[in-house]
Structure formats: C-alpha cells, structure tokens
Coordinates of C-alpha atoms in Angstrom, one line a residue:
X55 CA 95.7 91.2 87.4
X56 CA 92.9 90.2 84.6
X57 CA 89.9 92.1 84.2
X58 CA 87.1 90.9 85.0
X59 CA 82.8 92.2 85.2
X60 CA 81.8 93.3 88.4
X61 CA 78.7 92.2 89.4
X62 CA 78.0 95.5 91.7
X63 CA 80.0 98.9 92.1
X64 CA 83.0 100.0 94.1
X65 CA 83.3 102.6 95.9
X66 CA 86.2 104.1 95.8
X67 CA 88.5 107.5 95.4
X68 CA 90.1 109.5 92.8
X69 CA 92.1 112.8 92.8
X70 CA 90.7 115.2 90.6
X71 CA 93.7 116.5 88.1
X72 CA 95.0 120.5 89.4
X73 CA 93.5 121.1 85.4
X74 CA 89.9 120.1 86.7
X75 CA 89.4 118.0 84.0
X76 CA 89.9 114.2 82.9
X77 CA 93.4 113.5 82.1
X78 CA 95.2 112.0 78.1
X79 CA 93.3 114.9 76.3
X80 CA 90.1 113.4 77.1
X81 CA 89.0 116.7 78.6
X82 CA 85.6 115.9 80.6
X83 CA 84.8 117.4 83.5
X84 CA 83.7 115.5 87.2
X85 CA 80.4 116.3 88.0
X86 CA 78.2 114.9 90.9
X87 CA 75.9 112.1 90.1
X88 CA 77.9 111.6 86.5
X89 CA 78.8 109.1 84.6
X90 CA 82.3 108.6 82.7
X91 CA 82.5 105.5 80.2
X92 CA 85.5 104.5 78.5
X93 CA 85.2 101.6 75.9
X94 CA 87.0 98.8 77.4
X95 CA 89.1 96.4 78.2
X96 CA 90.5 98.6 80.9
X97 CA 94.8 97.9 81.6
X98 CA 96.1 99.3 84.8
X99 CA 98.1 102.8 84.1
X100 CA 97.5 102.3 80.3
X101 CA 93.4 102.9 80.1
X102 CA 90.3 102.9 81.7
X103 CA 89.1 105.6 84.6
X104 CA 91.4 104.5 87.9
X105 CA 90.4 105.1 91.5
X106 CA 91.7 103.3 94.9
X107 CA 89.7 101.7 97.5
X108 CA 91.9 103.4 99.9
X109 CA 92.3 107.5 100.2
X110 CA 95.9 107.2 100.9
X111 CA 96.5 104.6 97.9
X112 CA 94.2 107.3 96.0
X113 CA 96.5 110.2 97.4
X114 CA 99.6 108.4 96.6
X115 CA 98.6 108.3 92.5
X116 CA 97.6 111.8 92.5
X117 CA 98.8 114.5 90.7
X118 CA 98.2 117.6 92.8
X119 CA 100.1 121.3 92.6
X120 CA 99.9 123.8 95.4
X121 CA 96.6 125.1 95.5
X122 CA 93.5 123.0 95.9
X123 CA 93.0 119.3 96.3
X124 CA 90.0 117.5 95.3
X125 CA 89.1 114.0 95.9
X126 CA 86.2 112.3 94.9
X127 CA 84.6 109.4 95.9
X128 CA 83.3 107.6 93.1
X129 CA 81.8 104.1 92.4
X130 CA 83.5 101.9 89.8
X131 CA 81.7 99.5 87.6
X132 CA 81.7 97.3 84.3
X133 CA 84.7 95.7 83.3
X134 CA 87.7 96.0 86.0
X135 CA 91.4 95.5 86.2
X136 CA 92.3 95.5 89.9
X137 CA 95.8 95.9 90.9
X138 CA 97.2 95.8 94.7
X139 CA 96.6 100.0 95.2
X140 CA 94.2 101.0 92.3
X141 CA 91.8 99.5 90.0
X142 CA 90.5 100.6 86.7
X143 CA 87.5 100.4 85.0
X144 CA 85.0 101.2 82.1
X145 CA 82.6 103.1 84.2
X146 CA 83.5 105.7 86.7
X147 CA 79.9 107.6 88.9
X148 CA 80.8 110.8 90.7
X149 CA 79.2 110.4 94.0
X150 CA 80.7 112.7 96.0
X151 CA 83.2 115.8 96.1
X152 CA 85.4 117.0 98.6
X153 CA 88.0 119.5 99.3
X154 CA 91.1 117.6 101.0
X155 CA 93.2 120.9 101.4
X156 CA 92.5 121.9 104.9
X157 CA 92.6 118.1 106.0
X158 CA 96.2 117.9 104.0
X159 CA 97.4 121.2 105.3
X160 CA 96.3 120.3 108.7
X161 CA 97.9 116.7 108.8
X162 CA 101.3 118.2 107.2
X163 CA 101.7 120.6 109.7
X164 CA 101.5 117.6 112.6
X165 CA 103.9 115.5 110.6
X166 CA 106.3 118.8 110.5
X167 CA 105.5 119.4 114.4
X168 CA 106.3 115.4 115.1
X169 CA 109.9 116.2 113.7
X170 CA 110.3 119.7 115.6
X171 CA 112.7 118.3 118.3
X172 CA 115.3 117.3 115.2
X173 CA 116.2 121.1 114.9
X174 CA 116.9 124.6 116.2
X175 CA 112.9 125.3 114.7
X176 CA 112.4 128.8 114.7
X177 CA 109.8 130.2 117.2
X178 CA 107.1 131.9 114.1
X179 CA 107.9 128.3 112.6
X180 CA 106.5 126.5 115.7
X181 CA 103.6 129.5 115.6
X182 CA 102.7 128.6 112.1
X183 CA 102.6 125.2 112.5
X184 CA 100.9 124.9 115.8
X185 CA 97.8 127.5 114.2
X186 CA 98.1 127.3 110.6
X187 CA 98.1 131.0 110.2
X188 CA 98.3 131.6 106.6
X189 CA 99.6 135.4 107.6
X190 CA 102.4 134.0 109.4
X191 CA 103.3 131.7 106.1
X192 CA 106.1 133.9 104.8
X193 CA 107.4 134.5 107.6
X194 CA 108.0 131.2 109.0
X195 CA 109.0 129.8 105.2
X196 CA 111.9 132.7 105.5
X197 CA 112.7 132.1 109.5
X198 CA 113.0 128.3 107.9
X199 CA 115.2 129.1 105.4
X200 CA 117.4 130.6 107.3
X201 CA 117.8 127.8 109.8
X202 CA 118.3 125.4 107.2
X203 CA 121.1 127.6 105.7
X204 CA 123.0 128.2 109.5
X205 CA 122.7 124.7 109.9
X206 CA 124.2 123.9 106.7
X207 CA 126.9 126.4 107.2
X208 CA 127.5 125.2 110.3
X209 CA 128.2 121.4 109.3

C-alpha cells in the first residue's frame, strides 16, 4: 500500500455513520454534489475519507445500528492509499444517496429463510420472514425466542 495521485476519480461506496455526520469529531455533514477534503497524506484506517469499490467491502467497514442505513456512492480523488477492501483519500464527492434498509432487511430475511429447514421455525416466524410484515415483528421475535429456549432446554 503507498499513496499515490490519481489521475481521475473513483467511484466508489461509503456508509454514512447512524450519527449522520463524518466520523473523529470532524462533524460534517454528506451532502449531494459535495465536497470533503482532508489535508493529506491519507493512511489506511488512520486518516483520510475511506470508501470501497465494492458495496459489500463498503458494508463490511460500516458502522450501522438498527434503524436506517445509508450508503453513498461517492467519487474519490487526490492523493490515495488503496488497500485490498477500501481505499482512502484526500478528496471524497457525494454523488449519490441511498437508503439500503429495505434492500438489507429484505436480503436478511432470505438468508434467515435459507436456514429455516435447520429448526422447529415457528409458523408467524416463517410469516414474517416470507412478507416482511413489520406488524408481525414482535411476534415472531417472541415465537423465536421461545424456540430457541425449548431447543436449548431440550439439549
């Protein structure tokens, strides 16, 4: 890894923090068609404004709590420090913003519903998973719960 100038900008992706703002105190906001600069050289998870090339690598450094999850796709320029997942850099443009929750949601309920032939899953469980029915949520979280203890109980 060495940093290096890019010649042209990379687009790439970047989790918004759950606080809405940029992370280490520095306390700006994302904003479509804006641009963050950071005084360089940038270091790989010491300094500079990181993104991945990849969603999923982008997904895999972000810090997210239940509620909403932004992603942004940004373009990367100036001086760079690319690693194998991320890269950081001196100049970070907000091109575009979008809401991942309902994708997230969505896909975690198929990886749960891949899995459902490991246990005794609870019939509002398969309902809530199969519709994503945030009414049935409770329910199905205590129907789980309860299996999960049974099955413990029973081992």
């Amino acid at each position: 890894m060495s940093t290096q100038k890019s010649q042209q900008a990379i687009q790439a992706y970047w989790f918004e923090s759950p606080s809405g703002t940029l992370k280490y105190r520095d306390g700006r906001k994302p904003r479509r068609g804006v641009t963050h600069r950071v005084p360089g050289p940038p270091v790989l998870c010491s300094h500079g404004l990181h993104a991945s090339i990849s969603p999923l690598d982008a997904l895999a450094h972000a810090e997210t709590e239940p509620g909403s999850v932004i992603v942004w796709e940004v373009e990367l320029s100036g001086a760079l420090d690319r690693g194998d997942d991320k890269i950081a850099a001196t100049t970070r443009r907000y091109i575009r913003r979008i809401d991942a929750t309902p994708a997230l949601l969505q896909f975690s309920r198929l990886c749960a519903l891949d899995v459902a032939h490991l246990w005794a899953m609870p019939t509002v469980v398969r309902r809530f998973l199969r519709r994503g029915d945030v009414a049935l949520a409770g329910e199905a979280a205590e129907a789980a719960m309860g299996a999960a203890e049974a099955t413990r109980g029973a081992a």
